[in-house]
XYZ file of C-alpha atoms in Angstrom:
570
model
C -83.167 39.778 -36.659
C -80.658 37.741 -38.527
C -80.870 33.952 -38.369
C -77.799 32.274 -36.597
C -78.775 29.018 -38.177
C -78.418 30.822 -41.587
C -74.879 32.126 -40.699
C -74.035 28.364 -39.431
C -75.179 26.822 -42.899
C -72.971 29.556 -44.742
C -69.928 28.331 -42.634
C -70.656 24.801 -43.076
C -71.349 25.246 -46.924
C -67.911 26.724 -46.959
C -66.285 24.071 -45.350
C -67.923 21.384 -47.335
C -66.614 23.069 -50.680
C -63.228 22.965 -49.141
C -63.215 19.253 -48.483
C -64.873 18.226 -51.642
C -62.013 19.761 -53.568
C -59.492 18.129 -50.921
C -61.066 14.823 -51.861
C -60.888 15.425 -55.604
C -57.307 16.342 -55.365
C -56.522 12.733 -53.918
C -58.494 11.322 -56.522
C -56.540 13.200 -59.278
C -53.367 11.975 -57.754
C -54.505 8.432 -58.155
C -55.024 9.202 -62.019
C -51.456 10.738 -62.032
C -49.858 7.682 -60.633
C -51.795 5.544 -62.966
C -50.695 7.169 -66.101
C -47.002 8.151 -64.761
C -47.734 11.773 -64.513
C -45.302 12.368 -61.556
C -44.902 16.070 -62.262
C -48.619 16.007 -61.962
C -48.639 14.414 -58.657
C -46.052 17.134 -57.410
C -48.236 19.990 -58.874
C -51.616 18.684 -57.123
C -49.549 18.723 -53.753
C -48.444 22.326 -54.022
C -51.881 23.352 -55.195
C -53.402 21.577 -52.275
C -51.679 23.561 -49.770
C -53.449 26.863 -50.704
C -56.874 25.309 -50.837
C -57.792 26.002 -47.032
C -56.960 29.433 -46.834
C -58.739 30.270 -50.181
C -61.861 28.604 -48.853
C -61.613 30.499 -45.466
C -61.195 33.597 -47.337
C -64.244 32.811 -49.626
C -66.519 32.069 -46.486
C -65.280 35.048 -44.593
C -66.395 37.441 -47.461
C -69.614 35.705 -47.549
C -70.315 36.154 -43.949
C -69.299 39.830 -44.289
C -71.796 40.523 -47.305
C -74.573 38.513 -45.657
C -74.409 39.064 -41.946
C -72.280 42.360 -41.360
C -74.825 43.853 -39.111
C -74.524 41.162 -36.565
C -70.944 40.354 -36.574
C -69.922 42.499 -33.662
C -72.306 40.764 -31.375
C -71.277 38.130 -29.060
C -74.562 36.850 -28.299
C -74.908 36.431 -32.177
C -71.956 34.339 -32.412
C -72.806 32.068 -29.446
C -75.984 31.435 -31.279
C -74.216 30.592 -34.420
C -71.802 28.168 -32.860
C -74.863 26.165 -31.221
C -76.232 26.185 -34.546
C -73.155 24.951 -36.233
C -72.760 22.380 -33.421
C -76.204 20.902 -34.174
C -75.378 20.915 -37.856
C -72.195 18.798 -37.490
C -73.620 16.363 -35.179
C -74.094 13.838 -38.030
C -71.078 14.974 -40.284
C -68.301 12.993 -41.551
C -65.638 15.392 -40.788
C -66.743 17.422 -37.679
C -63.366 17.866 -36.329
C -62.250 19.626 -39.431
C -65.592 21.493 -39.825
C -64.976 23.094 -36.246
C -61.472 24.035 -37.277
C -62.856 25.679 -40.443
C -65.379 27.498 -37.816
C -62.577 28.894 -35.965
C -60.675 29.846 -38.714
C -63.121 32.090 -40.427
C -64.664 33.507 -37.012
C -61.051 34.557 -35.921
C -60.785 36.439 -38.981
C -64.080 38.195 -38.371
C -63.771 38.722 -34.351
C -61.733 41.129 -32.471
C -59.379 39.403 -30.307
C -61.162 40.115 -27.204
C -63.980 37.790 -28.479
C -61.594 34.867 -28.626
C -63.322 32.958 -26.076
C -64.271 29.305 -25.259
C -68.059 30.100 -25.299
C -67.576 31.559 -29.116
C -65.054 29.161 -30.606
C -64.170 25.553 -30.649
C -61.494 25.554 -27.971
C -62.204 21.881 -27.431
C -63.925 19.649 -29.786
C -67.879 19.307 -29.208
C -68.371 16.286 -31.420
C -66.628 12.995 -30.781
C -65.146 11.473 -33.632
C -63.872 8.145 -31.641
C -66.164 5.653 -33.308
C -67.127 7.664 -36.495
C -66.503 5.860 -39.730
C -67.952 5.903 -43.272
C -69.998 3.280 -45.168
C -68.483 1.124 -46.549
C -66.058 1.198 -43.645
C -62.671 2.965 -43.787
C -60.625 -0.389 -44.072
C -61.346 -3.927 -45.709
C -61.148 -6.996 -43.494
C -59.599 -10.276 -45.000
C -59.429 -13.770 -43.432
C -56.361 -15.632 -44.540
C -57.518 -18.993 -42.429
C -60.653 -19.088 -44.684
C -59.285 -18.114 -48.092
C -55.595 -19.114 -47.630
C -52.705 -16.572 -47.462
C -52.002 -16.760 -51.238
C -55.534 -15.951 -52.203
C -56.035 -13.577 -49.762
C -53.037 -11.539 -51.088
C -54.397 -11.673 -54.794
C -57.737 -10.492 -53.119
C -55.881 -7.538 -51.578
C -54.094 -6.701 -54.846
C -57.352 -7.131 -56.808
C -59.096 -4.750 -54.513
C -56.610 -1.790 -55.037
C -58.511 -0.937 -58.080
C -55.517 0.550 -59.872
C -56.089 1.245 -63.588
C -52.663 -0.151 -64.834
C -51.418 -3.734 -65.289
C -49.105 -5.590 -63.027
C -45.655 -6.510 -64.126
C -45.763 -9.790 -62.367
C -48.259 -10.114 -59.457
C -47.364 -13.611 -58.929
C -43.673 -13.009 -58.406
C -44.506 -9.933 -56.306
C -46.757 -11.757 -53.830
C -43.951 -14.569 -53.686
C -41.633 -12.020 -52.370
C -44.388 -10.745 -49.900
C -45.026 -14.073 -48.592
C -41.098 -14.704 -48.285
C -41.016 -11.304 -46.301
C -43.647 -12.353 -43.814
C -41.598 -15.449 -43.141
C -38.143 -13.529 -42.673
C -39.220 -10.280 -41.213
C -41.893 -11.267 -38.494
C -41.133 -12.367 -35.022
C -40.514 -16.158 -34.669
C -42.369 -18.212 -33.477
C -45.391 -17.226 -35.499
C -48.541 -18.973 -35.444
C -52.106 -18.017 -36.585
C -54.901 -17.799 -34.252
C -58.602 -17.990 -34.627
C -58.691 -14.381 -34.968
C -56.327 -14.056 -37.572
C -57.410 -10.920 -39.948
C -55.896 -8.714 -42.571
C -56.990 -4.891 -42.262
C -56.216 -2.689 -45.192
C -57.167 0.918 -45.472
C -59.505 1.379 -48.527
C -57.778 4.145 -50.083
C -54.132 4.264 -51.057
C -51.668 6.860 -50.078
C -49.974 8.819 -53.007
C -46.974 10.938 -53.002
C -44.319 11.595 -55.560
C -43.503 8.382 -57.653
C -45.299 5.872 -55.045
C -48.705 4.522 -54.044
C -48.648 3.159 -50.714
C -50.929 0.433 -49.173
C -51.162 0.755 -45.201
C -52.737 -2.225 -43.281
C -52.137 -4.402 -40.220
C -52.235 -7.961 -39.246
C -54.381 -8.831 -36.292
C -53.443 -12.219 -34.587
C -54.268 -13.248 -31.020
C -55.536 -9.477 -30.714
C -51.996 -7.766 -31.358
C -51.892 -5.766 -34.661
C -48.662 -5.989 -36.669
C -48.631 -2.863 -38.937
C -47.250 -3.040 -42.561
C -47.065 -0.604 -45.548
C -46.474 -1.779 -49.024
C -44.869 0.743 -51.716
C -46.066 0.065 -55.136
C -44.170 1.662 -57.876
C -44.603 1.597 -61.762
C -41.813 0.495 -64.130
C -40.619 2.183 -67.518
C -43.174 0.291 -69.224
C -46.079 1.544 -67.171
C -46.665 -1.689 -65.378
C -46.858 -1.728 -61.409
C -45.063 -3.788 -59.006
C -44.505 -3.983 -55.241
C -41.045 -2.840 -54.251
C -40.978 -4.020 -50.639
C -43.088 -4.514 -47.571
C -42.347 -2.712 -44.188
C -43.492 -4.205 -40.936
C -42.022 -2.316 -38.107
C -43.737 0.883 -36.712
C -40.325 2.733 -36.800
C -40.167 1.856 -40.650
C -43.587 3.027 -41.093
C -43.006 6.070 -38.986
C -40.481 7.203 -41.398
C -42.922 7.199 -44.081
C -44.901 9.658 -42.114
C -42.108 11.854 -41.066
C -42.157 15.605 -40.697
C -39.510 16.059 -43.075
C -41.565 14.316 -45.861
C -44.254 15.786 -48.235
C -47.892 15.264 -47.328
C -49.702 12.206 -48.502
C -52.624 12.546 -50.770
C -55.536 10.390 -49.607
C -59.253 10.109 -50.553
C -61.004 9.934 -47.080
C -64.714 10.349 -46.297
C -63.897 10.117 -42.620
C -60.192 11.344 -41.825
C -60.443 10.735 -38.096
C -60.920 7.005 -38.911
C -57.964 6.929 -40.828
C -56.034 8.923 -37.873
C -57.339 6.285 -35.535
C -56.261 3.319 -37.620
C -52.855 4.973 -38.125
C -52.296 5.286 -34.165
C -52.732 1.748 -33.874
C -49.640 1.246 -36.310
C -47.666 4.038 -34.859
C -48.908 4.666 -31.405
C -45.843 7.354 -30.615
C -47.183 9.479 -33.472
C -49.187 12.462 -32.240
C -52.542 12.908 -33.782
C -51.518 16.374 -34.833
C -48.530 15.006 -36.972
C -50.771 12.312 -38.666
C -53.389 14.763 -39.695
C -50.564 17.030 -41.085
C -49.161 14.291 -42.963
C -52.554 13.467 -44.385
C -52.744 17.010 -45.821
C -54.840 18.445 -42.997
C -52.335 20.657 -41.688
C -54.726 23.084 -40.490
C -56.187 20.441 -38.269
C -52.662 19.344 -37.293
C -52.334 23.037 -36.048
C -55.219 22.942 -34.019
C -54.651 19.580 -32.407
C -50.886 20.601 -31.698
C -51.910 23.769 -29.980
C -54.425 21.889 -27.772
C -51.648 19.401 -26.905
C -49.198 22.236 -26.242
C -51.863 24.163 -23.923
C -52.186 20.728 -21.945
C -48.307 20.347 -21.669
C -48.246 23.727 -20.273
C -50.728 22.888 -17.464
C -48.786 19.715 -16.576
C -45.416 20.979 -16.689
C -43.199 23.661 -14.801
C -39.962 24.193 -16.486
C -39.177 27.356 -18.478
C -38.708 28.214 -22.069
C -35.084 29.044 -22.825
C -32.884 29.899 -25.791
C -32.537 26.576 -27.975
C -28.842 24.863 -27.851
C -26.486 25.281 -30.861
C -25.011 28.367 -32.419
C -27.431 31.206 -32.587
C -28.695 32.271 -36.005
C -27.895 35.247 -37.643
C -31.590 35.748 -38.854
C -33.797 33.345 -36.566
C -34.271 33.542 -32.939
C -35.017 30.019 -31.873
C -36.152 28.903 -28.230
C -37.378 25.664 -26.627
C -38.972 24.311 -23.794
C -36.984 21.305 -22.351
C -39.961 19.276 -21.609
C -41.603 19.640 -25.088
C -39.793 18.185 -28.206
C -40.216 21.134 -30.386
C -38.651 24.354 -31.033
C -40.034 27.931 -31.713
C -38.500 30.207 -34.344
C -39.108 33.719 -35.071
C -37.490 36.036 -37.417
C -35.320 38.834 -35.677
C -35.794 42.577 -36.295
C -31.968 42.818 -35.583
C -30.424 40.422 -38.196
C -26.752 39.767 -38.867
C -27.402 39.190 -42.591
C -28.977 41.373 -45.208
C -32.314 39.823 -46.159
C -35.893 41.013 -45.618
C -38.525 39.518 -43.538
C -40.558 38.949 -46.769
C -37.670 36.997 -48.189
C -37.111 34.721 -45.373
C -40.924 34.089 -45.045
C -40.945 33.243 -48.794
C -38.326 30.665 -48.214
C -40.379 28.830 -45.363
C -43.305 28.924 -47.744
C -41.058 27.310 -50.471
C -40.271 24.492 -48.289
C -43.965 23.928 -47.155
C -45.108 23.811 -50.992
C -42.028 21.931 -52.200
C -40.935 18.252 -51.941
C -39.040 17.850 -49.003
C -37.541 14.458 -49.848
C -37.500 13.402 -46.280
C -34.638 16.001 -45.717
C -36.124 19.472 -44.785
C -38.228 19.912 -41.821
C -41.870 20.809 -42.018
C -43.175 23.715 -39.737
C -46.505 25.059 -38.222
C -46.749 28.578 -38.703
C -48.776 30.616 -36.221
C -49.749 34.220 -35.589
C -50.939 36.191 -32.662
C -50.410 33.485 -30.267
C -49.921 33.868 -26.517
C -47.578 32.351 -24.015
C -47.570 32.609 -20.191
C -44.708 35.271 -19.387
C -43.837 33.431 -16.113
C -42.555 30.373 -18.085
C -39.689 32.351 -19.985
C -36.367 32.536 -18.199
C -34.772 35.971 -18.223
C -31.886 35.250 -20.581
C -34.581 34.440 -23.266
C -36.612 37.512 -22.305
C -33.489 39.754 -22.863
C -32.767 38.366 -26.251
C -36.480 38.871 -27.313
C -36.418 42.186 -26.286
C -33.135 43.029 -28.020
C -33.618 41.055 -31.144
C -37.401 40.748 -32.018
C -39.215 43.555 -30.291
C -41.606 43.948 -33.025
C -42.760 40.540 -33.019
C -43.601 40.364 -29.209
C -46.180 42.498 -27.132
C -45.740 41.970 -23.392
C -49.013 41.759 -21.554
C -49.996 41.281 -17.931
C -49.162 37.505 -17.499
C -48.750 36.726 -21.326
C -46.429 37.546 -24.050
C -48.164 37.750 -27.579
C -46.086 36.395 -30.424
C -47.093 38.027 -33.727
C -45.685 35.301 -36.023
C -43.543 32.359 -35.438
C -42.686 28.840 -36.689
C -42.756 25.504 -34.829
C -40.993 22.483 -35.659
C -39.536 19.357 -34.375
C -36.697 19.659 -32.236
C -33.410 17.782 -33.267
C -29.768 17.724 -32.003
C -27.914 20.135 -34.212
C -25.443 18.264 -36.241
C -22.368 20.163 -35.333
C -23.079 19.394 -31.759
C -23.723 15.542 -32.469
C -20.318 15.378 -34.146
C -18.556 17.111 -31.235
C -19.432 14.039 -28.888
C -19.572 11.160 -31.608
C -17.657 7.998 -32.034
C -15.765 7.125 -35.064
C -18.688 4.909 -36.083
C -21.103 7.772 -35.226
C -19.063 10.248 -37.420
C -19.045 8.052 -40.332
C -22.737 7.361 -40.180
C -23.642 11.115 -39.645
C -21.527 12.131 -42.288
C -22.803 10.023 -44.841
C -26.180 10.795 -43.926
C -25.267 14.683 -44.062
C -24.107 13.998 -47.671
C -27.145 11.942 -48.541
C -29.305 14.616 -47.261
C -27.602 17.106 -49.646
C -27.658 14.722 -52.560
C -31.467 14.082 -51.959
C -32.341 17.892 -51.631
C -30.399 18.114 -54.953
C -32.425 15.414 -56.542
C -35.530 17.814 -55.487
C -33.992 20.871 -57.183
C -32.912 22.520 -53.874
C -29.682 23.960 -53.038
C -29.328 24.313 -49.291
C -26.966 27.526 -49.706
C -25.457 27.296 -46.235
C -24.141 23.853 -45.708
C -22.634 24.471 -42.420
C -23.200 21.556 -40.023
C -24.933 23.713 -37.617
C -27.802 24.172 -40.070
C -28.627 20.442 -40.070
C -30.145 18.420 -37.184
C -29.924 14.558 -36.291
C -33.427 13.169 -35.669
C -34.593 10.204 -33.361
C -34.248 7.816 -36.405
C -30.683 8.921 -36.838
C -31.530 10.751 -40.081
C -29.860 14.094 -41.118
C -32.537 16.826 -41.899
C -31.967 20.300 -42.889
C -33.507 23.266 -41.234
C -32.052 26.679 -42.026
C -33.842 27.981 -44.995
C -32.822 31.494 -45.496
C -30.351 30.934 -48.266
C -32.042 27.911 -50.065
C -32.807 28.419 -53.587
C -33.670 26.246 -56.737
C -30.637 24.248 -57.802
C -31.278 25.477 -61.509
C -30.899 29.107 -60.464
C -27.317 28.395 -59.488
C -24.091 28.745 -61.448
C -21.675 26.188 -60.525
C -18.152 27.303 -61.283
C -14.464 26.085 -61.043
C -12.051 28.207 -59.109
C -9.822 29.517 -62.249
C -6.078 29.342 -61.490
C -4.293 32.105 -60.205
C -2.613 34.272 -62.765
C 0.444 35.192 -60.621
C 1.737 34.205 -57.305
C 0.277 37.642 -55.596
C -3.015 36.491 -56.767
C -2.650 33.297 -54.802
C -1.561 35.404 -51.600
C -4.287 38.179 -52.069
C -6.911 38.543 -49.391
C -9.542 39.020 -52.089
C -10.391 36.371 -55.012
C -8.743 37.205 -58.372
C -11.832 36.373 -60.124
C -15.141 37.706 -60.428
C -18.215 36.364 -58.501
C -21.816 36.653 -59.932
C -24.751 36.579 -57.141
C -25.630 33.124 -57.729
C -22.100 31.544 -58.365
C -21.247 28.851 -56.502
C -17.814 27.173 -56.225
C -18.006 23.545 -54.819
C -14.158 23.309 -54.441
C -14.544 25.909 -51.692
C -16.921 23.528 -49.389
C -13.535 21.741 -48.543
C -12.306 24.674 -46.633
C -15.275 25.276 -44.111
C -16.572 21.604 -43.963
C -13.540 19.362 -43.746
C -11.164 20.971 -41.208
C -11.285 18.030 -38.975
C -9.469 14.972 -40.003
C -11.973 12.544 -39.122
C -14.998 14.458 -40.757
C -12.551 14.899 -43.887
C -11.929 11.201 -43.865
C -15.677 10.190 -43.692
C -16.761 12.833 -46.299
C -14.078 11.834 -48.682
C -15.078 8.175 -48.220
C -18.670 8.775 -49.158
C -19.175 12.206 -50.725
C -15.954 13.384 -52.568
C -18.288 14.035 -55.685
C -19.771 17.025 -53.747
C -16.653 18.877 -54.238
C -16.770 18.415 -58.031
C -18.708 21.174 -59.954
C -19.245 18.654 -62.505
C -21.605 16.623 -60.218
C -23.547 19.647 -59.631
C -23.920 20.572 -63.206
C -24.848 17.055 -64.064
C -27.862 17.014 -61.573
C -28.892 20.538 -63.016
C -29.035 18.846 -66.461
C -31.172 16.128 -65.107
C -33.595 18.340 -63.543
C -33.742 20.581 -66.825
C -34.712 17.315 -68.689
C -37.764 16.539 -66.390
C -36.168 13.448 -64.698
C -37.239 12.746 -61.148
C -34.673 10.960 -59.087
C -35.993 8.038 -56.815
C -35.665 8.900 -53.227
C -36.971 5.897 -51.390
C -38.116 6.213 -47.712
C -36.873 2.990 -46.675
C -33.409 1.073 -46.893
C -32.082 -0.018 -50.450
C -31.712 -3.431 -48.678
C -35.394 -4.139 -48.189
C -36.194 -3.546 -51.660
C -37.499 -6.918 -53.404
C -35.396 -6.276 -56.146
C -32.429 -8.039 -54.026
C -34.363 -11.165 -53.594
């Protein structure tokens, strides 16, 4: 008889290999930041996306090789789950190990075995008070050491292997920001402490110190972005105090952080005290643990379904040519699946490759991240008839209707936003000006990340709760460096100008920025705002100059906070 404990150990060993590689990736990110290797940081972020699936496949193959005779037995899997639960009772990442167990076993089991007694549908091991040794965050006591010395202690404890440009100046700026930005009156109490997460958060060109000030029991969150100057010396760029500002750092439109965490649940618990409105699923995802984010999201989704009664319906906005989008009004997400009947000549594989590009690329805070699911079922009674009709007409191969359920073979889930075209219809003059500026800023920041959106119509962008414009239609995106930006040649004759077809040849990657005016600026108030803020987007020279910067390897600064908050303005 095959020993279930041996199978459980094989599965846990596969997870441990994965997480060791995950932590090493974060450690490498720290070294890249210290040496100014920003392209290396981006490459590490791209590589890490594939880590999980690679380790799952390795564990799957090991299980098939070692335990093939027992894999079809439900009784065997019940015993394996019990043995696995015992093994992770003192583990530092039990919640991640449970998700890894589910990932491997669902590849090995037939769907009829996807049952609570064989899988970790609910967590078996509590992580509420789990922490590492030493603890996940350091504690400082300004009343004992004084604020100036405490801030210096924190700077020293960062352990960054590069010199400071002017630490005395930076800490003066921090003290000034504390006085200016914290609510007044502010008095230190007997319990005054500063808590700082032990590991820094790395992404693109920045390293972030995350912490909180505890005073009279109330935590005040803070985040400190640290950058390198051209001489390789580091400096504090600003300090952020509000939960809203810090939430932008962890936005679904940004790339995942790289953080070396022994106990990730402790980091998530800490972050929840800073951003109580952020779901755990989103925080795990932003820490690079996107599979755990998917697990928690789906658990939250099932809980929401049990406690709601509204119906899924077609999402607001202009219907897409390649994607069918639906939503549940009481749940702040949209569900997107690729149509079988598409109004655009593009293959399913091509569309999926575009979404994968967005997953692994720097999103610059301007492209919505997605969770990707396969073979997930929904209660059929919760679908309104109009949506069912659309699903049957446009995506029949993507659904299987069963008794009481609809099984979706493949779909994407992302945060719901107000489509920009709808937002602009009802916006005031001030709101139009802000939205159009945000729209152009979004395009320019995508360009800085070497992304050309392709279809730049307003319907393909959304307005977030933080009043930021984010791009979410990916079927036409491509690398900016693949495009050929051209001026429209002058007409040769009056007949050329009147012809229904262009008088010039157009290649597959040709783009004519002068044409943007025709389909974007028909309304006078949109045109006025656009020309005020982003007239350069109509000039081919702007686009070609950006291409040249990218080819030279230059990475533009894209700050996830307002320019006015930067200490350089002090």
